[in-house]
XYZ file of N, CA and C in Angstrom:
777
model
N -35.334 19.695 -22.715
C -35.446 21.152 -22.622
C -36.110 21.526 -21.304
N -35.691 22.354 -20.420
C -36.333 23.150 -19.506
C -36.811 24.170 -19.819
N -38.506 23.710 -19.962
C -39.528 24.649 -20.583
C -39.800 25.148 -20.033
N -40.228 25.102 -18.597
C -40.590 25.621 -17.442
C -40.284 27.528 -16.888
N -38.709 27.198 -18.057
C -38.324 28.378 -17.743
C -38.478 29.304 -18.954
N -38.604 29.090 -19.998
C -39.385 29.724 -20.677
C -40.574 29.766 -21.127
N -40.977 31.273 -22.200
C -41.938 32.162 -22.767
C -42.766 30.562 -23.256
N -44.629 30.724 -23.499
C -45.159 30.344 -24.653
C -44.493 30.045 -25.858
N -44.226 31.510 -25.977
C -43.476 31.142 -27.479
C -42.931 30.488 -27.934
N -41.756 30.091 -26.791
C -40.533 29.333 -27.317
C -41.474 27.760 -27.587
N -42.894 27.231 -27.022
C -43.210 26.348 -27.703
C -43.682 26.601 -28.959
N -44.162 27.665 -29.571
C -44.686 27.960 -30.730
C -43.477 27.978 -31.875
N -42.288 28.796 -31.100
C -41.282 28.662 -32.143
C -40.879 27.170 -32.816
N -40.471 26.407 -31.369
C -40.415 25.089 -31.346
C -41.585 23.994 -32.622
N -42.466 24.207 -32.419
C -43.450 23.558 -32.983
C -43.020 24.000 -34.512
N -43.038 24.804 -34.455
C -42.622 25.839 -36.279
C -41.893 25.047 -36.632
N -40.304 24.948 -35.630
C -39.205 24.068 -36.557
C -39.292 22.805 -36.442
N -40.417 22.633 -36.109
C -39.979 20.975 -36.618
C -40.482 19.871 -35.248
N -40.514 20.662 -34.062
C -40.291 20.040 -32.754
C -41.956 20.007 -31.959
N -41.988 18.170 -32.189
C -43.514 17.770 -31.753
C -43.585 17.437 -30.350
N -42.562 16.616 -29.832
C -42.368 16.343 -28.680
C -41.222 16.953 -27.670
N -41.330 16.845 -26.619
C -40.128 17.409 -26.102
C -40.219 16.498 -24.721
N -38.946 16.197 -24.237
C -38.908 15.797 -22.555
C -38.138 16.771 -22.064
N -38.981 17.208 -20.415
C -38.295 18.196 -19.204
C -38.124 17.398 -18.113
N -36.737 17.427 -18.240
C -35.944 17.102 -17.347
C -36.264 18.223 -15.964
N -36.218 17.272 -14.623
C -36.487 18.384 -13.349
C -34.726 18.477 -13.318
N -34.471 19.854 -13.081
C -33.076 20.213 -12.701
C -33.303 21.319 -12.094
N -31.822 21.844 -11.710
C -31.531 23.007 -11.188
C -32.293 24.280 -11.403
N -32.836 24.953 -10.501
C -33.712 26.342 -10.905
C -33.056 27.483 -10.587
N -31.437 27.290 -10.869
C -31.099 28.862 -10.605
C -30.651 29.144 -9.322
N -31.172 28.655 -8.334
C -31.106 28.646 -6.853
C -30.966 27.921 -5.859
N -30.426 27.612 -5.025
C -30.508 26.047 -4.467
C -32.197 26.405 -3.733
N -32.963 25.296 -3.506
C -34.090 25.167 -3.018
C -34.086 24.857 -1.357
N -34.567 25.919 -0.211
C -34.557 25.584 0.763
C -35.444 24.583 2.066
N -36.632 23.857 1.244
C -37.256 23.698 1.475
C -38.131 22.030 0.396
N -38.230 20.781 1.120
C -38.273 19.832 0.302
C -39.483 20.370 -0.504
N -41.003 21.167 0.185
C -41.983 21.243 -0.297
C -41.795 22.133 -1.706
N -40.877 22.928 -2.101
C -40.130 23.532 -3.082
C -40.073 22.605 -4.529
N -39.378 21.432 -4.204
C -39.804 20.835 -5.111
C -40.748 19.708 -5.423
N -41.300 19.670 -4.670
C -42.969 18.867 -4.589
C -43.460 20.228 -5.459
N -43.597 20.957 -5.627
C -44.455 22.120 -6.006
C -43.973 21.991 -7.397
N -41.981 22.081 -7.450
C -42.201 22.378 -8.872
C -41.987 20.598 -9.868
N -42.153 19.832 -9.191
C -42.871 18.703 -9.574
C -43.867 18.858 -10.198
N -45.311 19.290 -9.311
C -46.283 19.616 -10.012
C -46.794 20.511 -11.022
N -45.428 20.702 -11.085
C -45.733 22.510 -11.979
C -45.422 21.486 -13.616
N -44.144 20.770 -13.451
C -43.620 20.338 -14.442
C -44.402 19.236 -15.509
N -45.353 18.693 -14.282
C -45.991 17.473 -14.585
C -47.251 17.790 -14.896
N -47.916 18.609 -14.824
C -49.472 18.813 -15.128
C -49.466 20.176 -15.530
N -48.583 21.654 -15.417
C -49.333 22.855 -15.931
C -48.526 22.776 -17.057
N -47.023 22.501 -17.033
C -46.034 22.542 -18.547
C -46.874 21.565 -19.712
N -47.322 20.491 -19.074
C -47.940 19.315 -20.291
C -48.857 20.195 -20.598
N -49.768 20.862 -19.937
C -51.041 21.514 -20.706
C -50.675 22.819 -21.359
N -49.574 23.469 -20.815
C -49.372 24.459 -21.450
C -48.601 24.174 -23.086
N -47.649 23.430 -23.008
C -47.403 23.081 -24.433
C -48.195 22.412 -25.191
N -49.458 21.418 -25.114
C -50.424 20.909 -25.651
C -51.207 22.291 -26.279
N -51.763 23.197 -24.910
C -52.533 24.315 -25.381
C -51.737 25.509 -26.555
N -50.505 25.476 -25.961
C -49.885 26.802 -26.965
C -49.422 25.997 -28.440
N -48.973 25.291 -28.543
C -48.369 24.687 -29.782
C -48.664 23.190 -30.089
N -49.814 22.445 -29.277
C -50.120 21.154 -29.548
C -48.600 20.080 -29.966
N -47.490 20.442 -28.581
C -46.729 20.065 -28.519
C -46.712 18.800 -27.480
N -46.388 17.864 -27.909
C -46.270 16.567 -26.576
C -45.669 16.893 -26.238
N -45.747 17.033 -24.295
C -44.431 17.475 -23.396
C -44.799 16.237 -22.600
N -43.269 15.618 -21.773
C -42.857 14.615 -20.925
C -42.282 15.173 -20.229
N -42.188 14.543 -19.066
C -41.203 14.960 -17.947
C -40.286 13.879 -17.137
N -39.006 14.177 -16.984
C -38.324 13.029 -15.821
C -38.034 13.600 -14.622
N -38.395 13.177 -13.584
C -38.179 13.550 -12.041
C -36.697 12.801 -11.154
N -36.396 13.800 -10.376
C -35.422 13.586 -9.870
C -34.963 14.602 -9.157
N -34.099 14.283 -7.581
C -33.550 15.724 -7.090
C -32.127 15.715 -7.521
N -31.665 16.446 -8.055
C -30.500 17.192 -8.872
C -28.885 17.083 -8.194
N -28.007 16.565 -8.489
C -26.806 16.471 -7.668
C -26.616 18.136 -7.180
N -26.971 19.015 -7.501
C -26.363 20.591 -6.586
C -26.722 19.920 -5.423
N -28.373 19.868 -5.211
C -29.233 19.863 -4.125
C -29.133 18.860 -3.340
N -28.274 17.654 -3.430
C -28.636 16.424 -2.848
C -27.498 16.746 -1.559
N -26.491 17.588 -1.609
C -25.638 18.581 -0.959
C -26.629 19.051 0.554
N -28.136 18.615 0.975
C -28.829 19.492 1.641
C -29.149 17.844 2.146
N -27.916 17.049 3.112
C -28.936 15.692 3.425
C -30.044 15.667 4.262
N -30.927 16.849 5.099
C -32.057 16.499 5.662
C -33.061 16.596 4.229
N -33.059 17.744 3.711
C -33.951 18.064 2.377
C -34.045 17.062 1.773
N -32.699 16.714 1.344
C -32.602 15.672 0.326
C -33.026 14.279 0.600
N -33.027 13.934 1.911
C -33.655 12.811 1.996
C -35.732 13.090 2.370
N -35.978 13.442 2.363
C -37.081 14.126 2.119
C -38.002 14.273 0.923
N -36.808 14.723 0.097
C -37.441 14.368 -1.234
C -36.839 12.943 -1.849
N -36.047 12.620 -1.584
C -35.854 10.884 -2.493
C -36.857 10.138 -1.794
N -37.443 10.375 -0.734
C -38.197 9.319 -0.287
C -39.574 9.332 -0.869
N -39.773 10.476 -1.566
C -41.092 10.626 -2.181
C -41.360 10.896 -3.853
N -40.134 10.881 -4.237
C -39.929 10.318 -5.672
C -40.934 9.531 -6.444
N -40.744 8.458 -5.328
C -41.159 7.227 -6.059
C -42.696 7.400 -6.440
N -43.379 8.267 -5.658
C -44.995 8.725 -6.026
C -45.084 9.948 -7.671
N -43.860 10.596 -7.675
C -43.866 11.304 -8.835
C -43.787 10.540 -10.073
N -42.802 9.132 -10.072
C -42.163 8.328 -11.112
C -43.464 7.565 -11.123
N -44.640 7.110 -10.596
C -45.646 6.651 -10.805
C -46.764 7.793 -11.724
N -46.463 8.763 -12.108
C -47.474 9.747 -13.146
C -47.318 9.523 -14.375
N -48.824 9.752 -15.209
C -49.072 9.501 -16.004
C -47.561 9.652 -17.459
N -47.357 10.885 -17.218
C -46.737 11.264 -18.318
C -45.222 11.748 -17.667
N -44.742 10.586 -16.665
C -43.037 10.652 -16.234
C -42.647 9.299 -17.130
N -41.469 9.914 -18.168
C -41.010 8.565 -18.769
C -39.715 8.524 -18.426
N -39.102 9.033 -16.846
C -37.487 8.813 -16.730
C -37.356 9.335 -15.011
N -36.149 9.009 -14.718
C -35.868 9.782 -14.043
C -34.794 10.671 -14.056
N -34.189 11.773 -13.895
C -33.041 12.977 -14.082
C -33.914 14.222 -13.696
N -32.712 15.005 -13.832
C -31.361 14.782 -13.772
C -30.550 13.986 -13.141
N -30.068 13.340 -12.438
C -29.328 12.787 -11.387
C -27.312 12.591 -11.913
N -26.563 13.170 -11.099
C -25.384 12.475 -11.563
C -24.698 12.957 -10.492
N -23.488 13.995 -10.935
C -22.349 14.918 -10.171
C -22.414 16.263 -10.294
N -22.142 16.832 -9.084
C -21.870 18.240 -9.513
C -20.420 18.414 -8.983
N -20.228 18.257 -7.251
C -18.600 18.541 -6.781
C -17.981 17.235 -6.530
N -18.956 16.247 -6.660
C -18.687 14.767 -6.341
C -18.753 14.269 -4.926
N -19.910 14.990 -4.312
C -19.165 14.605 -2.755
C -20.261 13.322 -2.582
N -19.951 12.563 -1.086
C -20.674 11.666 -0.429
C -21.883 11.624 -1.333
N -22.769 12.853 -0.247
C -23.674 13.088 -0.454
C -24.636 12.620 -1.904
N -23.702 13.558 -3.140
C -24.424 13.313 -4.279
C -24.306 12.014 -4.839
N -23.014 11.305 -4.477
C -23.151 9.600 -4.809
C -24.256 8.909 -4.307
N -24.660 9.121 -2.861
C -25.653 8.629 -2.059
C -26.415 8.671 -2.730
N -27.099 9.573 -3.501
C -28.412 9.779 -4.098
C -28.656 9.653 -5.449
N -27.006 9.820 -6.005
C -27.071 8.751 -7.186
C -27.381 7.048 -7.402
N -27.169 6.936 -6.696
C -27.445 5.841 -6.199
C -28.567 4.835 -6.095
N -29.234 5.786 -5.097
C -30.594 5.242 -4.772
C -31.447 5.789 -6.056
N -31.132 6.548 -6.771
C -32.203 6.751 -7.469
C -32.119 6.077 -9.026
N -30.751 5.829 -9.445
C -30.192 4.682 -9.861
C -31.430 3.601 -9.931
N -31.199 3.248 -8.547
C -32.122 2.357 -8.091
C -33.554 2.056 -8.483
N -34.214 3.173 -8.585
C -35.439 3.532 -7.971
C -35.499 3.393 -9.760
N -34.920 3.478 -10.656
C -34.973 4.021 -12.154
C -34.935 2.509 -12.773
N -34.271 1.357 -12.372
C -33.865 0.097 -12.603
C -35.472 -0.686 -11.901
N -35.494 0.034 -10.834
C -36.832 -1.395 -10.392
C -38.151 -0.529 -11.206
N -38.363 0.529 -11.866
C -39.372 0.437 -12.820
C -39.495 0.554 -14.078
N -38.045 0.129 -14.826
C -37.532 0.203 -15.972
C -37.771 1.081 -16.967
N -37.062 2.532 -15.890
C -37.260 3.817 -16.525
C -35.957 3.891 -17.092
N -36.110 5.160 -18.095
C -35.171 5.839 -18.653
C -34.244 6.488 -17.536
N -33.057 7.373 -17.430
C -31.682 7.549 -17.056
C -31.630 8.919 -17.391
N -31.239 10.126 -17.334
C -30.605 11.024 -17.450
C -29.512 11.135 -16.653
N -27.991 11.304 -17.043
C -27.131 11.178 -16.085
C -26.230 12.782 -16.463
N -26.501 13.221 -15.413
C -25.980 14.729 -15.831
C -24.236 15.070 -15.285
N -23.473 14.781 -15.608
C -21.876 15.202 -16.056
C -21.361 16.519 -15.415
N -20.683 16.626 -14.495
C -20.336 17.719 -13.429
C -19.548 18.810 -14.871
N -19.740 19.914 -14.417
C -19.538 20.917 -15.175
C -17.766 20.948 -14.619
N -17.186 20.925 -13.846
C -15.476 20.918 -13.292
C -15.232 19.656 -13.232
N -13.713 19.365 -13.372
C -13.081 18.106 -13.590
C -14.186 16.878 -13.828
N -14.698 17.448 -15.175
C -15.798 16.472 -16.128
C -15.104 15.170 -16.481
N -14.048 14.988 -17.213
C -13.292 13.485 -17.287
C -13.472 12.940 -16.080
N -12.786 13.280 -14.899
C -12.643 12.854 -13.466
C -14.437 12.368 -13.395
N -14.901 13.300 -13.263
C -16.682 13.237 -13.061
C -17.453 11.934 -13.905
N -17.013 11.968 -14.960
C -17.761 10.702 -15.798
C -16.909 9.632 -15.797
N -15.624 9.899 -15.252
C -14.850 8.548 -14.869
C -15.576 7.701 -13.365
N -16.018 8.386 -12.550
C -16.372 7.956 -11.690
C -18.178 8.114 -11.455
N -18.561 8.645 -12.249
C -20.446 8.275 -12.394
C -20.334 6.515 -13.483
N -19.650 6.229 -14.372
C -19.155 4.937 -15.010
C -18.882 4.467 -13.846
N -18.119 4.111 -12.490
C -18.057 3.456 -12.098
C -19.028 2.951 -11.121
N -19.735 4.284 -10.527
C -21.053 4.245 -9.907
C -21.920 2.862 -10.804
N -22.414 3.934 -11.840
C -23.184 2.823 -12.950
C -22.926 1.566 -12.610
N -21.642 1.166 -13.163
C -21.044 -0.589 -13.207
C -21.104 -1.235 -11.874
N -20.992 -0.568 -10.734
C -21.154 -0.984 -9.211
C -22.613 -1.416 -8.599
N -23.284 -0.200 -9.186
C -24.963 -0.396 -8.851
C -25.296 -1.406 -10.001
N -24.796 -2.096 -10.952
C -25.158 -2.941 -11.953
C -26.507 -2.639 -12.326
N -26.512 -2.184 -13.107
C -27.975 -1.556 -13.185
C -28.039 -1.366 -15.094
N -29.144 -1.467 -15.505
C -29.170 -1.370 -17.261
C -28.603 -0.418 -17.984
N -27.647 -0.649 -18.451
C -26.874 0.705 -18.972
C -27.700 1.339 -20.403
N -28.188 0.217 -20.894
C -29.259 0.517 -21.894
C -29.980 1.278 -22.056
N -30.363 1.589 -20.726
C -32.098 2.283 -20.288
C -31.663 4.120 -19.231
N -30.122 4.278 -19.567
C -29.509 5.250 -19.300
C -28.436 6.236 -20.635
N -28.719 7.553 -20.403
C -28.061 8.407 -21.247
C -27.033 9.305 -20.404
N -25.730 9.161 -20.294
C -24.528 9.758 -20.162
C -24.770 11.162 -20.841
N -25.414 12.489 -20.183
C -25.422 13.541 -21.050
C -24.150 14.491 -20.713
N -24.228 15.796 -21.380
C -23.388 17.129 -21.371
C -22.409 16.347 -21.433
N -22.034 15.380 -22.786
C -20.521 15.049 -23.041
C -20.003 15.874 -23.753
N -18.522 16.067 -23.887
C -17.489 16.779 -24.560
C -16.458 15.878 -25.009
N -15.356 16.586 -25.627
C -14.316 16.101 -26.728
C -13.617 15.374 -25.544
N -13.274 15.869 -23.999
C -12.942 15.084 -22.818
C -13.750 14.137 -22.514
N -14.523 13.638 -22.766
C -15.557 12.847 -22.066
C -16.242 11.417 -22.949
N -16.179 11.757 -24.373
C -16.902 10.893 -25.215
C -16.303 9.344 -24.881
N -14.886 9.431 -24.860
C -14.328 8.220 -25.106
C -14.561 7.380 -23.441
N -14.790 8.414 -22.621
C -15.448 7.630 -21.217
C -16.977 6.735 -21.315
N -17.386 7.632 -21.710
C -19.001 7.545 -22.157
C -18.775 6.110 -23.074
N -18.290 5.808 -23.845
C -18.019 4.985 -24.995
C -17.457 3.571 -24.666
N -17.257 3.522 -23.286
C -17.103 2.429 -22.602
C -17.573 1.538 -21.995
N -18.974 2.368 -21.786
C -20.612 1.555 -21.426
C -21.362 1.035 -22.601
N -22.434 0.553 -22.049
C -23.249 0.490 -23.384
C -24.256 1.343 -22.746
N -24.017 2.479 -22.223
C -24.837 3.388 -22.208
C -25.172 4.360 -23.186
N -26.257 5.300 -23.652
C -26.475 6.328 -24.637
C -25.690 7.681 -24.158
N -25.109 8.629 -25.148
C -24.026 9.413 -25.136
C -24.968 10.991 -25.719
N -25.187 11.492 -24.724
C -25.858 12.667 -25.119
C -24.933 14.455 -24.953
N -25.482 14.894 -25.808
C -24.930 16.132 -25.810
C -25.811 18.045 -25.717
N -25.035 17.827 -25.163
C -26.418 19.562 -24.373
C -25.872 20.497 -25.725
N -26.635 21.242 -26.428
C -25.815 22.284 -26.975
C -26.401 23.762 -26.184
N -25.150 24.046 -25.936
C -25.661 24.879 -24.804
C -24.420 25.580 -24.758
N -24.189 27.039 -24.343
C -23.351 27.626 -24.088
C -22.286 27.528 -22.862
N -20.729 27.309 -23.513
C -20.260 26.875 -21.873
C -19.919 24.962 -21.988
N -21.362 24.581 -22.699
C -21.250 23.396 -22.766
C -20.371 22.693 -23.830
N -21.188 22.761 -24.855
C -20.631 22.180 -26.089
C -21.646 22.417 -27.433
N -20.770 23.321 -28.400
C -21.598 24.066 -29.807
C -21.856 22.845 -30.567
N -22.581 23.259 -31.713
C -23.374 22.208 -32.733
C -22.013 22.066 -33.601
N -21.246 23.334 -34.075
C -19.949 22.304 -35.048
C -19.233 21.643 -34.170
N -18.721 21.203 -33.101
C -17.901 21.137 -32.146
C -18.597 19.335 -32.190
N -20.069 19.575 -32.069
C -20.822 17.830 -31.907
C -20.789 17.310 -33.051
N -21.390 17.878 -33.891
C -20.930 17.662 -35.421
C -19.464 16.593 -35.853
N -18.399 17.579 -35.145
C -17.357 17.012 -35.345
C -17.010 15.509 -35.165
N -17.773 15.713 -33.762
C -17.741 14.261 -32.668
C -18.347 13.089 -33.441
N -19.395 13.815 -33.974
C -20.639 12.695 -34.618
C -19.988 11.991 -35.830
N -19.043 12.940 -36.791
C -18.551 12.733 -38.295
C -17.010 11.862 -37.591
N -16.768 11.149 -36.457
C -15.730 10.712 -35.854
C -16.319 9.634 -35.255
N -16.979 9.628 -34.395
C -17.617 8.500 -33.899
C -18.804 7.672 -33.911
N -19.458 8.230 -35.393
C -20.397 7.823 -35.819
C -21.617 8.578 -34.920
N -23.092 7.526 -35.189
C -23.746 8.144 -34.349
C -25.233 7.249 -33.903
N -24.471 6.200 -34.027
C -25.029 4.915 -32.834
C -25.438 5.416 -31.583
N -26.337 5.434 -31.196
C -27.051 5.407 -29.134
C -26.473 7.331 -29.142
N -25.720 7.821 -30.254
C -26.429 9.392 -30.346
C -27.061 10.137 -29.828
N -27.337 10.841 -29.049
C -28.382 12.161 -28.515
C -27.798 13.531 -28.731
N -28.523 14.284 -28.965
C -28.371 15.950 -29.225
C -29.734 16.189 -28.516
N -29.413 17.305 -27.370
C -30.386 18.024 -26.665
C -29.551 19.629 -26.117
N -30.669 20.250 -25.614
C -31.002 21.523 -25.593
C -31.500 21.801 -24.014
N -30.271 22.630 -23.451
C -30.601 23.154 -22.684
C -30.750 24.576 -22.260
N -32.417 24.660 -22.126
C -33.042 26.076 -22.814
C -33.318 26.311 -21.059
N -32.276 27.256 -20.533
C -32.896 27.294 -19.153
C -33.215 29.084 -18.988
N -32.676 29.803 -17.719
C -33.015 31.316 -17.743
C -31.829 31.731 -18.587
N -30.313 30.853 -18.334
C -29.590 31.408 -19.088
C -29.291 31.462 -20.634
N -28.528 32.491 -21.315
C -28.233 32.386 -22.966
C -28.437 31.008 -22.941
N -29.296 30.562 -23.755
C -29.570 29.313 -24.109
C -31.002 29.523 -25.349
N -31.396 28.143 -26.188
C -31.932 28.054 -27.241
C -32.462 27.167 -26.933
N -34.032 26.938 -26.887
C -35.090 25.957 -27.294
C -34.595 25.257 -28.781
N -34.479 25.647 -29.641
C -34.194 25.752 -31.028
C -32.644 25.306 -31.798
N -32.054 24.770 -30.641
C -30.410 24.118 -30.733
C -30.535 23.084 -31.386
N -31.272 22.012 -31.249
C -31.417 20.714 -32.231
C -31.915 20.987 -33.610
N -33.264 21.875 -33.379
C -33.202 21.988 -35.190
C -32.077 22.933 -35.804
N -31.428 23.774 -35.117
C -30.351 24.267 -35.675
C -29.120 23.762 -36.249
N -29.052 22.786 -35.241
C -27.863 21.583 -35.614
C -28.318 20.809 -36.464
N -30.028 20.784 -36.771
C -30.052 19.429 -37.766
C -29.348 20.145 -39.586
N -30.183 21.534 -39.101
C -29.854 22.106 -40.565
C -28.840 22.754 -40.613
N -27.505 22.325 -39.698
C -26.015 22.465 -39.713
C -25.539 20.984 -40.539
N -26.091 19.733 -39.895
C -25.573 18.714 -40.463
C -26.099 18.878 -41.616
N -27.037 19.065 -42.266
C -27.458 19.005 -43.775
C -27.113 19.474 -44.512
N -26.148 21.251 -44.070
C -25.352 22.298 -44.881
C -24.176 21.780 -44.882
N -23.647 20.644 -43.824
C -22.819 20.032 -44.032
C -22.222 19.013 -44.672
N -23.658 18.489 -45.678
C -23.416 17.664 -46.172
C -24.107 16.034 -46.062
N -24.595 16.027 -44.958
C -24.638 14.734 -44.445
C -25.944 14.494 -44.505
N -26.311 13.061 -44.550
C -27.574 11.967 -45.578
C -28.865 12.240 -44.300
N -29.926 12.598 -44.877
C -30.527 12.921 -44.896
C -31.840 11.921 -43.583
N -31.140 10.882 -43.594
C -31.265 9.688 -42.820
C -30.784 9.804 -41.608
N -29.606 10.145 -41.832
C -28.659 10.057 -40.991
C -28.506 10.768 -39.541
N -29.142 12.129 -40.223
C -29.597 13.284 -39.406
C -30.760 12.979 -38.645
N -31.423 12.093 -39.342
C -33.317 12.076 -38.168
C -32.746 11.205 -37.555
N -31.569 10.086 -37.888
C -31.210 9.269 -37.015
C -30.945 9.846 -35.466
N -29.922 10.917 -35.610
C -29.685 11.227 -34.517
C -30.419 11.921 -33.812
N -30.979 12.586 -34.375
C -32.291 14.358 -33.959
C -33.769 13.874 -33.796
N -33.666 12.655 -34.171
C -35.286 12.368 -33.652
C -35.332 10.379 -33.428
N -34.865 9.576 -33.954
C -35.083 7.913 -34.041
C -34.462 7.864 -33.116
N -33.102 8.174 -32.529
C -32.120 7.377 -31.379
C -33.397 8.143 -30.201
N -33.444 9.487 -29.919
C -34.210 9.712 -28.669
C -35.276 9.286 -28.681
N -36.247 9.296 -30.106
C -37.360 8.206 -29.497
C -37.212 6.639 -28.817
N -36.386 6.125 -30.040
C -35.529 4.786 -29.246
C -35.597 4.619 -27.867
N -34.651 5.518 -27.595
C -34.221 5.712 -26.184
C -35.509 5.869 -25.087
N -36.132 6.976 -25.448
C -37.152 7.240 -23.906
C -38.747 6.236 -24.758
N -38.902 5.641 -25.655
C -39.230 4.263 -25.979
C -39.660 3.204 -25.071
N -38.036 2.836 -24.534
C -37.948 2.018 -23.365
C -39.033 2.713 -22.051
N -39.403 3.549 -21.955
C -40.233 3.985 -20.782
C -41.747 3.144 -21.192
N -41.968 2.764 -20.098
C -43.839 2.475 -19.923
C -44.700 3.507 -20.265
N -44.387 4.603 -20.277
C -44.996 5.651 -20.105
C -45.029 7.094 -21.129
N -44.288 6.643 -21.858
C -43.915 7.181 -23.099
C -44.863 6.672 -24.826
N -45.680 7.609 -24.722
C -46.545 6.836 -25.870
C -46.411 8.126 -26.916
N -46.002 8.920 -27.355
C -45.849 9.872 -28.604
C -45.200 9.062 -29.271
N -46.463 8.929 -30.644
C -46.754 7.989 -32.025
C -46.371 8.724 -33.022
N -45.203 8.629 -33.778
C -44.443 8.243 -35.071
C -45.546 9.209 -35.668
């Protein structure tokens, strides 16, 4: 969830339904950023005022994964600017990943920095967020899979997100984790539902992207108590909505929110 961009509340609401922990992903703010010190700033914003602010408003565990964003990596003086100083953010207390990182138009550029940061995610055996170009998405996760398999790098310790009904069976070819944004534009909770009651829901993720736009903090517990009106075991559901993502960001050093 990108908390950053929302109200208090939405941690208070959050906390209400159900939701103890959360990871913020660094992504896109709406704007391209002109300036590397831009996101050094909102680095720090993400990493020390969001953790205290969700601790203080709703005694919510917040995490964060760092990374500069395929829009932005489009800016190669900026962008190399900030990958070179990454590696001091991915050393904080409470970073258990790195992401966003993936495609947006597919150019040079954003491979370059998929890449290295790829990299940078493998030599400290962090977690993965791999974020899925919003246009020619098949094309896009056909060729972030091949990135992956080229940089040989732990597919384990990476999540393939914003998949769709185009995309799953790409995703499904790694032994990477298969995540899903419910998010408007993106992909609805019956729509994942569907996916889930089809392809089971092994290495599973359901997440929420709560940014400035129509969007919901509150998409996962909505979907949990979609799968339950739907019928489905009771197990089955924390499997996906809470055991696979702990699982998953688990694998981080740095990840200690206790069961």
């Amino acid at each position: 969830m990108h908390m950053v961009s929302r109200s208090t509340s939405d941690y208070e609401r959050a906390r209400l339904s159900g939701i103890e922990c959360c990871i913020e992903p660094a992504f896109w703010s709406g704007t391209d950023k002109q300036h590397a010190e831009s996101f050094f700033d909102y680095f720090e914003q993400i990493i020390d005022f969001e953790t205290k602010r969700a601790q203080r408003a709703a005694g919510v565990d917040h995490y964060v994964t760092i990374a500069l964003e395929p829009k932005e990596a489009n800016y190669p003086e900026m962008a190399e600017r900030v990958i070179e100083r990454i590696p001091e953010y991915l050393d904080r207390d409470n970073v258990v990943g790195v992401g966003e990182i993936g495609l947006d138009q597919g150019t040079e550029a954003e491979e370059r920095a998929f890449r290295r940061q790829l990299q940078m995610a493998e030599e400290r055996d962090l977690p993965v967020i791999v974020h899925t170009p919003h246009t020619n998405k098949p094309e896009g996760t056909e060729r972030l899979v091949e990135l992956i398999q080229d940089e040989d790098v732990t597919e384990e310790r990476i999540v393939i997100d914003h998949n769709t009904e185009n995309t799953i069976d790409i995703s499904l070819q790694t032994d990477c984790w298969v995540g899903f944004t419910l998010y408007p534009g993106k992909i609805d909770a019956e729509t994942t539902i569907d996916l889930l009651e089809e392809y089971g829901t092994e290495k599973m993720l359901l997440n929420s992207a709560a940014d400035w736009d129509p969007s919901d903090p509150l998409a996962v517990p909505k979907a949990r108590d979609k799968m339950l009106d739907r019928g489905w075991d009771r197990d089955e559901v924390r499997q996906v909505v809470f055991e696979n993502p702990y699982e998953f960001f688990s694998q981080s050093p740095n990840f200690e929110y206790e069961l």
